[in-house]
């Protein structure tokens, strides 16, 4: 009980416990075997205006800011890029239904050379199709059009989560809402969006995720969110059912979110990330990956994924970012001392 109380106090205080290695998972998975190649179609793909690289994969992240402000968001990105010594290709950003794209921080990050992946939490699917949110959807379409750069749009990502059932209703309702929103975007002459369909890896393990797929004519990139959170397994096993499904479609793949929990210990996390890099490379249909660099508030250690502060795990991630495979386009190096402003 004393240990639990101490852990709670440390979390509430924003502190970290003494650096000690967590016990290895039982049974401990083998992260040294060569990963399987499942999604091996190298393209080229019709990926919409946000084109997939001919070789390799874009690398990006969501970086949770210390403060949810424009300056806080830019500072969070600057901090991680400074530690990595490079710019990220893709920056994931989350928006509620009513939050518009094109904010001050969006513009500053775009000016720094990154591209945006917009994770848009749309509302109740039946109310969307009933036309109750047309004005809001048109405003968002116009805002995204003004970005005047290709963007990736994850419309209601992780739609297959059981806790979203009340607003998703069913796969058919989600598909109807997807098509309805796309129609409005077309009416608003939005031509800079690549549509990304992104369920969870667990949804493919359960078998219900494919029910939400809008169709090859509606989707530009397939996607999955995959975590070694409550279960510690190699990423190839965790997303294996998704890869088998996605390999049958002529679409590039992006790993919209991936992460390995702090609960598994520093050395295990480092090994998991090294295996993840090899797995991405063994599946050349994967054309983009984005780490979830965040410790969500209120979550236990199996749902905390930030790498910063974990030396071994961060080194493994940094090795991935330095790999030429994850540098498919010429990138300006990022000075550890310099910020975005004034560059």
GROMACS .gro file of C-alpha atoms in nm:
model
  343
    1UNK     CA    1   0.000   0.000   0.000
    2UNK     CA    2   0.284   0.240   0.085
    3UNK     CA    3   0.438   0.180  -0.259
    4UNK     CA    4   0.106   0.258  -0.429
    5UNK     CA    5   0.066   0.578  -0.227
    6UNK     CA    6   0.420   0.689  -0.313
    7UNK     CA    7   0.361   0.625  -0.684
    8UNK     CA    8   0.039   0.827  -0.671
    9UNK     CA    9   0.211   1.121  -0.502
   10UNK     CA   10   0.491   1.118  -0.759
   11UNK     CA   11   0.249   1.114  -1.052
   12UNK     CA   12   0.038   1.395  -0.907
   13UNK     CA   13   0.348   1.602  -0.843
   14UNK     CA   14   0.470   1.556  -1.200
   15UNK     CA   15   0.782   1.379  -1.076
   16UNK     CA   16   0.938   1.053  -1.179
   17UNK     CA   17   1.019   0.762  -0.958
   18UNK     CA   18   1.384   0.656  -0.920
   19UNK     CA   19   1.523   0.511  -1.242
   20UNK     CA   20   1.488   0.137  -1.196
   21UNK     CA   21   1.424  -0.131  -1.451
   22UNK     CA   22   1.073  -0.274  -1.462
   23UNK     CA   23   1.042  -0.651  -1.458
   24UNK     CA   24   1.039  -0.817  -1.797
   25UNK     CA   25   0.700  -0.925  -1.930
   26UNK     CA   26   0.606  -1.287  -1.867
   27UNK     CA   27   0.644  -1.459  -2.099
   28UNK     CA   28   0.911  -1.235  -2.247
   29UNK     CA   29   0.859  -1.204  -2.626
   30UNK     CA   30   1.143  -1.269  -2.869
   31UNK     CA   31   1.232  -0.934  -3.025
   32UNK     CA   32   1.539  -1.067  -3.206
   33UNK     CA   33   1.372  -1.278  -3.475
   34UNK     CA   34   1.366  -1.126  -3.824
   35UNK     CA   35   1.026  -0.956  -3.869
   36UNK     CA   36   0.781  -1.087  -4.125
   37UNK     CA   37   0.712  -0.905  -4.448
   38UNK     CA   38   0.335  -0.902  -4.502
   39UNK     CA   39   0.246  -0.573  -4.672
   40UNK     CA   40   0.519  -0.588  -4.935
   41UNK     CA   41   0.364  -0.400  -5.227
   42UNK     CA   42   0.621  -0.121  -5.288
   43UNK     CA   43   0.385   0.092  -5.500
   44UNK     CA   44   0.370   0.337  -5.663
   45UNK     CA   45   0.029   0.414  -5.511
   46UNK     CA   46  -0.251   0.654  -5.585
   47UNK     CA   47  -0.237   0.828  -5.249
   48UNK     CA   48  -0.419   1.153  -5.322
   49UNK     CA   49  -0.243   1.490  -5.307
   50UNK     CA   50  -0.025   1.379  -5.012
   51UNK     CA   51   0.206   1.153  -5.208
   52UNK     CA   52   0.378   0.850  -5.065
   53UNK     CA   53   0.758   0.842  -5.095
   54UNK     CA   54   0.895   0.618  -5.368
   55UNK     CA   55   1.136   0.461  -5.118
   56UNK     CA   56   1.137   0.450  -4.742
   57UNK     CA   57   0.882   0.602  -4.506
   58UNK     CA   58   0.806   0.944  -4.363
   59UNK     CA   59   0.863   0.977  -3.989
   60UNK     CA   60   0.658   1.192  -3.756
   61UNK     CA   61   0.499   1.218  -3.415
   62UNK     CA   62   0.238   1.365  -3.191
   63UNK     CA   63   0.424   1.559  -2.919
   64UNK     CA   64   0.205   1.653  -2.626
   65UNK     CA   65   0.284   2.011  -2.519
   66UNK     CA   66   0.332   2.113  -2.157
   67UNK     CA   67   0.062   2.374  -2.215
   68UNK     CA   68  -0.215   2.346  -2.472
   69UNK     CA   69  -0.140   2.684  -2.630
   70UNK     CA   70  -0.003   2.786  -2.967
   71UNK     CA   71   0.339   2.865  -2.824
   72UNK     CA   72   0.332   2.551  -2.610
   73UNK     CA   73   0.268   2.336  -2.913
   74UNK     CA   74   0.552   2.491  -3.113
   75UNK     CA   75   0.790   2.465  -2.818
   76UNK     CA   76   0.706   2.095  -2.773
   77UNK     CA   77   0.789   2.023  -3.136
   78UNK     CA   78   1.104   2.234  -3.123
   79UNK     CA   79   1.218   2.053  -2.811
   80UNK     CA   80   1.183   1.704  -2.954
   81UNK     CA   81   1.333   1.798  -3.289
   82UNK     CA   82   1.624   1.963  -3.110
   83UNK     CA   83   1.691   1.644  -2.913
   84UNK     CA   84   1.668   1.436  -3.230
   85UNK     CA   85   1.878   1.672  -3.439
   86UNK     CA   86   1.636   1.666  -3.732
   87UNK     CA   87   1.300   1.793  -3.849
   88UNK     CA   88   1.008   1.555  -3.844
   89UNK     CA   89   0.830   1.491  -4.173
   90UNK     CA   90   0.478   1.469  -4.032
   91UNK     CA   91   0.324   1.631  -3.726
   92UNK     CA   92   0.007   1.472  -3.594
   93UNK     CA   93  -0.244   1.719  -3.449
   94UNK     CA   94  -0.576   1.649  -3.277
   95UNK     CA   95  -0.888   1.858  -3.328
   96UNK     CA   96  -1.234   1.839  -3.175
   97UNK     CA   97  -1.524   1.863  -3.417
   98UNK     CA   98  -1.554   2.240  -3.374
   99UNK     CA   99  -1.180   2.321  -3.375
  100UNK     CA  100  -1.059   2.464  -3.702
  101UNK     CA  101  -0.734   2.385  -3.881
  102UNK     CA  102  -0.499   2.669  -3.973
  103UNK     CA  103  -0.419   2.807  -3.629
  104UNK     CA  104  -0.117   3.023  -3.554
  105UNK     CA  105   0.083   2.719  -3.447
  106UNK     CA  106  -0.028   2.524  -3.754
  107UNK     CA  107   0.108   2.800  -3.974
  108UNK     CA  108   0.436   2.820  -3.784
  109UNK     CA  109   0.492   2.445  -3.798
  110UNK     CA  110   0.408   2.435  -4.169
  111UNK     CA  111   0.651   2.721  -4.230
  112UNK     CA  112   0.918   2.506  -4.062
  113UNK     CA  113   0.882   2.244  -4.333
  114UNK     CA  114   0.659   1.983  -4.163
  115UNK     CA  115   0.337   1.843  -4.305
  116UNK     CA  116   0.020   1.801  -4.100
  117UNK     CA  117  -0.176   1.488  -4.021
  118UNK     CA  118  -0.507   1.614  -3.885
  119UNK     CA  119  -0.686   1.377  -3.648
  120UNK     CA  120  -1.040   1.517  -3.653
  121UNK     CA  121  -1.285   1.396  -3.388
  122UNK     CA  122  -1.612   1.434  -3.576
  123UNK     CA  123  -1.940   1.387  -3.392
  124UNK     CA  124  -2.242   1.161  -3.399
  125UNK     CA  125  -2.257   0.990  -3.737
  126UNK     CA  126  -2.635   0.994  -3.769
  127UNK     CA  127  -2.658   1.363  -3.688
  128UNK     CA  128  -2.389   1.430  -3.951
  129UNK     CA  129  -2.587   1.250  -4.221
  130UNK     CA  130  -2.904   1.429  -4.104
  131UNK     CA  131  -2.734   1.758  -4.197
  132UNK     CA  132  -2.715   1.897  -3.844
  133UNK     CA  133  -2.347   1.993  -3.875
  134UNK     CA  134  -2.323   2.108  -4.237
  135UNK     CA  135  -2.213   2.461  -4.149
  136UNK     CA  136  -1.935   2.335  -3.922
  137UNK     CA  137  -1.814   2.082  -4.179
  138UNK     CA  138  -1.807   2.349  -4.450
  139UNK     CA  139  -1.608   2.582  -4.223
  140UNK     CA  140  -1.352   2.308  -4.165
  141UNK     CA  141  -1.335   2.230  -4.535
  142UNK     CA  142  -1.269   2.596  -4.612
  143UNK     CA  143  -1.007   2.619  -4.337
  144UNK     CA  144  -0.820   2.316  -4.467
  145UNK     CA  145  -0.838   2.444  -4.824
  146UNK     CA  146  -0.667   2.766  -4.709
  147UNK     CA  147  -0.370   2.567  -4.578
  148UNK     CA  148  -0.273   2.538  -4.946
  149UNK     CA  149  -0.050   2.237  -4.875
  150UNK     CA  150  -0.129   1.866  -4.898
  151UNK     CA  151  -0.253   1.732  -4.564
  152UNK     CA  152  -0.344   1.391  -4.425
  153UNK     CA  153  -0.693   1.386  -4.270
  154UNK     CA  154  -0.786   1.111  -4.022
  155UNK     CA  155  -1.162   1.154  -3.997
  156UNK     CA  156  -1.271   1.012  -3.659
  157UNK     CA  157  -0.972   0.787  -3.615
  158UNK     CA  158  -1.014   0.472  -3.398
  159UNK     CA  159  -1.382   0.467  -3.487
  160UNK     CA  160  -1.392   0.096  -3.396
  161UNK     CA  161  -1.325   0.156  -3.025
  162UNK     CA  162  -1.603   0.012  -2.808
  163UNK     CA  163  -1.630   0.336  -2.609
  164UNK     CA  164  -1.727   0.525  -2.927
  165UNK     CA  165  -2.017   0.297  -3.014
  166UNK     CA  166  -2.276   0.548  -2.890
  167UNK     CA  167  -2.175   0.807  -3.151
  168UNK     CA  168  -2.049   0.576  -3.427
  169UNK     CA  169  -2.364   0.358  -3.409
  170UNK     CA  170  -2.241   0.104  -3.664
  171UNK     CA  171  -1.997   0.050  -3.947
  172UNK     CA  172  -2.268   0.143  -4.197
  173UNK     CA  173  -2.338   0.469  -4.012
  174UNK     CA  174  -1.970   0.559  -4.007
  175UNK     CA  175  -1.935   0.491  -4.380
  176UNK     CA  176  -2.242   0.704  -4.454
  177UNK     CA  177  -2.097   0.992  -4.250
  178UNK     CA  178  -1.756   0.957  -4.419
  179UNK     CA  179  -1.913   0.979  -4.764
  180UNK     CA  180  -2.131   1.271  -4.655
  181UNK     CA  181  -1.833   1.470  -4.526
  182UNK     CA  182  -1.630   1.394  -4.838
  183UNK     CA  183  -1.919   1.521  -5.052
  184UNK     CA  184  -1.922   1.853  -4.865
  185UNK     CA  185  -1.543   1.884  -4.901
  186UNK     CA  186  -1.583   1.829  -5.276
  187UNK     CA  187  -1.854   2.095  -5.293
  188UNK     CA  188  -1.612   2.334  -5.120
  189UNK     CA  189  -1.347   2.252  -5.384
  190UNK     CA  190  -1.099   2.109  -5.133
  191UNK     CA  191  -0.826   1.941  -5.336
  192UNK     CA  192  -0.538   1.922  -5.085
  193UNK     CA  193  -0.667   1.639  -4.861
  194UNK     CA  194  -0.558   1.276  -4.862
  195UNK     CA  195  -0.823   1.078  -4.673
  196UNK     CA  196  -0.678   0.844  -4.410
  197UNK     CA  197  -0.884   0.560  -4.262
  198UNK     CA  198  -0.736   0.468  -3.923
  199UNK     CA  199  -0.888   0.208  -3.688
  200UNK     CA  200  -0.709   0.029  -3.403
  201UNK     CA  201  -0.493  -0.280  -3.421
  202UNK     CA  202  -0.725  -0.434  -3.158
  203UNK     CA  203  -1.019  -0.385  -3.394
  204UNK     CA  204  -0.855  -0.618  -3.642
  205UNK     CA  205  -0.778  -0.870  -3.370
  206UNK     CA  206  -1.146  -0.859  -3.266
  207UNK     CA  207  -1.246  -0.869  -3.632
  208UNK     CA  208  -1.487  -0.572  -3.639
  209UNK     CA  209  -1.261  -0.298  -3.778
  210UNK     CA  210  -1.316  -0.385  -4.148
  211UNK     CA  211  -1.689  -0.317  -4.102
  212UNK     CA  212  -1.602   0.054  -4.092
  213UNK     CA  213  -1.403   0.066  -4.415
  214UNK     CA  214  -1.560   0.319  -4.657
  215UNK     CA  215  -1.415   0.152  -4.970
  216UNK     CA  216  -1.115   0.182  -5.197
  217UNK     CA  217  -1.283   0.464  -5.389
  218UNK     CA  218  -1.314   0.669  -5.069
  219UNK     CA  219  -0.978   0.611  -4.897
  220UNK     CA  220  -0.632   0.733  -5.001
  221UNK     CA  221  -0.420   0.587  -4.718
  222UNK     CA  222  -0.497   0.296  -4.488
  223UNK     CA  223  -0.377   0.334  -4.132
  224UNK     CA  224  -0.362   0.171  -3.791
  225UNK     CA  225  -0.290   0.278  -3.434
  226UNK     CA  226  -0.083   0.015  -3.250
  227UNK     CA  227   0.056   0.009  -2.897
  228UNK     CA  228   0.249  -0.225  -2.672
  229UNK     CA  229   0.042  -0.107  -2.380
  230UNK     CA  230  -0.157  -0.353  -2.171
  231UNK     CA  231  -0.003  -0.635  -2.378
  232UNK     CA  232   0.368  -0.648  -2.455
  233UNK     CA  233   0.422  -0.814  -2.791
  234UNK     CA  234   0.632  -0.730  -3.099
  235UNK     CA  235   0.465  -0.468  -3.315
  236UNK     CA  236   0.448  -0.710  -3.607
  237UNK     CA  237   0.231  -0.945  -3.404
  238UNK     CA  238   0.014  -0.667  -3.261
  239UNK     CA  239  -0.069  -0.527  -3.605
  240UNK     CA  240  -0.039  -0.854  -3.798
  241UNK     CA  241  -0.413  -0.891  -3.875
  242UNK     CA  242  -0.424  -0.532  -4.000
  243UNK     CA  243  -0.121  -0.582  -4.225
  244UNK     CA  244  -0.276  -0.896  -4.376
  245UNK     CA  245  -0.591  -0.697  -4.452
  246UNK     CA  246  -0.411  -0.387  -4.582
  247UNK     CA  247  -0.182  -0.591  -4.806
  248UNK     CA  248  -0.486  -0.673  -5.019
  249UNK     CA  249  -0.553  -0.308  -5.098
  250UNK     CA  250  -0.361  -0.083  -5.340
  251UNK     CA  251  -0.306   0.183  -5.077
  252UNK     CA  252  -0.002   0.315  -4.892
  253UNK     CA  253  -0.006   0.254  -4.517
  254UNK     CA  254   0.067   0.499  -4.239
  255UNK     CA  255   0.106   0.398  -3.877
  256UNK     CA  256  -0.096   0.685  -3.733
  257UNK     CA  257   0.011   0.624  -3.373
  258UNK     CA  258   0.254   0.377  -3.223
  259UNK     CA  259   0.407   0.352  -2.880
  260UNK     CA  260   0.555   0.128  -2.614
  261UNK     CA  261   0.453   0.174  -2.252
  262UNK     CA  262   0.682   0.275  -1.969
  263UNK     CA  263   0.556  -0.021  -1.767
  264UNK     CA  264   0.777  -0.260  -1.964
  265UNK     CA  265   1.107  -0.102  -1.863
  266UNK     CA  266   1.376   0.089  -2.045
  267UNK     CA  267   1.570  -0.197  -2.207
  268UNK     CA  268   1.254  -0.376  -2.320
  269UNK     CA  269   1.121  -0.053  -2.469
  270UNK     CA  270   1.447   0.002  -2.657
  271UNK     CA  271   1.437  -0.352  -2.797
  272UNK     CA  272   1.072  -0.307  -2.899
  273UNK     CA  273   1.152   0.014  -3.087
  274UNK     CA  274   1.448  -0.145  -3.266
  275UNK     CA  275   1.219  -0.430  -3.372
  276UNK     CA  276   0.954  -0.177  -3.482
  277UNK     CA  277   1.203  -0.008  -3.715
  278UNK     CA  278   1.296  -0.344  -3.869
  279UNK     CA  279   0.927  -0.436  -3.905
  280UNK     CA  280   0.844  -0.112  -4.085
  281UNK     CA  281   1.131  -0.172  -4.326
  282UNK     CA  282   1.022  -0.533  -4.387
  283UNK     CA  283   0.679  -0.404  -4.498
  284UNK     CA  284   0.751  -0.148  -4.772
  285UNK     CA  285   0.382  -0.070  -4.814
  286UNK     CA  286   0.421   0.126  -4.488
  287UNK     CA  287   0.504   0.474  -4.613
  288UNK     CA  288   0.473   0.673  -4.293
  289UNK     CA  289   0.498   0.622  -3.915
  290UNK     CA  290   0.418   0.861  -3.629
  291UNK     CA  291   0.516   0.802  -3.266
  292UNK     CA  292   0.278   0.896  -2.982
  293UNK     CA  293   0.511   1.102  -2.764
  294UNK     CA  294   0.277   1.155  -2.473
  295UNK     CA  295   0.192   1.056  -2.117
  296UNK     CA  296  -0.185   1.110  -2.112
  297UNK     CA  297  -0.307   1.245  -1.780
  298UNK     CA  298  -0.476   0.997  -1.550
  299UNK     CA  299  -0.333   0.692  -1.726
  300UNK     CA  300  -0.133   0.423  -1.550
  301UNK     CA  301   0.219   0.317  -1.658
  302UNK     CA  302   0.079   0.076  -1.920
  303UNK     CA  303  -0.074   0.375  -2.099
  304UNK     CA  304   0.221   0.617  -2.073
  305UNK     CA  305   0.435   0.630  -2.386
  306UNK     CA  306   0.667   0.932  -2.372
  307UNK     CA  307   1.025   0.846  -2.463
  308UNK     CA  308   1.187   1.169  -2.349
  309UNK     CA  309   1.358   1.102  -2.017
  310UNK     CA  310   1.409   0.731  -2.087
  311UNK     CA  311   1.767   0.725  -2.212
  312UNK     CA  312   1.779   0.376  -2.364
  313UNK     CA  313   1.437   0.398  -2.528
  314UNK     CA  314   1.504   0.748  -2.662
  315UNK     CA  315   1.838   0.637  -2.809
  316UNK     CA  316   1.658   0.355  -2.993
  317UNK     CA  317   1.403   0.599  -3.134
  318UNK     CA  318   1.676   0.843  -3.230
  319UNK     CA  319   1.855   0.567  -3.422
  320UNK     CA  320   1.534   0.515  -3.617
  321UNK     CA  321   1.510   0.884  -3.699
  322UNK     CA  322   1.871   0.886  -3.827
  323UNK     CA  323   1.818   0.583  -4.052
  324UNK     CA  324   1.817   0.692  -4.418
  325UNK     CA  325   1.508   0.474  -4.471
  326UNK     CA  326   1.309   0.716  -4.252
  327UNK     CA  327   1.454   1.021  -4.429
  328UNK     CA  328   1.292   0.986  -4.772
  329UNK     CA  329   1.305   1.353  -4.863
  330UNK     CA  330   1.576   1.614  -4.821
  331UNK     CA  331   1.537   1.759  -4.474
  332UNK     CA  332   1.703   2.058  -4.318
  333UNK     CA  333   1.894   1.954  -4.011
  334UNK     CA  334   1.766   2.100  -3.691
  335UNK     CA  335   2.011   2.288  -3.471
  336UNK     CA  336   1.978   2.189  -3.107
  337UNK     CA  337   2.008   2.555  -3.011
  338UNK     CA  338   1.786   2.708  -3.277
  339UNK     CA  339   1.409   2.744  -3.282
  340UNK     CA  340   1.161   2.775  -3.565
  341UNK     CA  341   1.113   3.145  -3.531
  342UNK     CA  342   1.332   3.347  -3.759
  343UNK     CA  343   1.458   3.053  -3.963
   0.00000   0.00000   0.00000
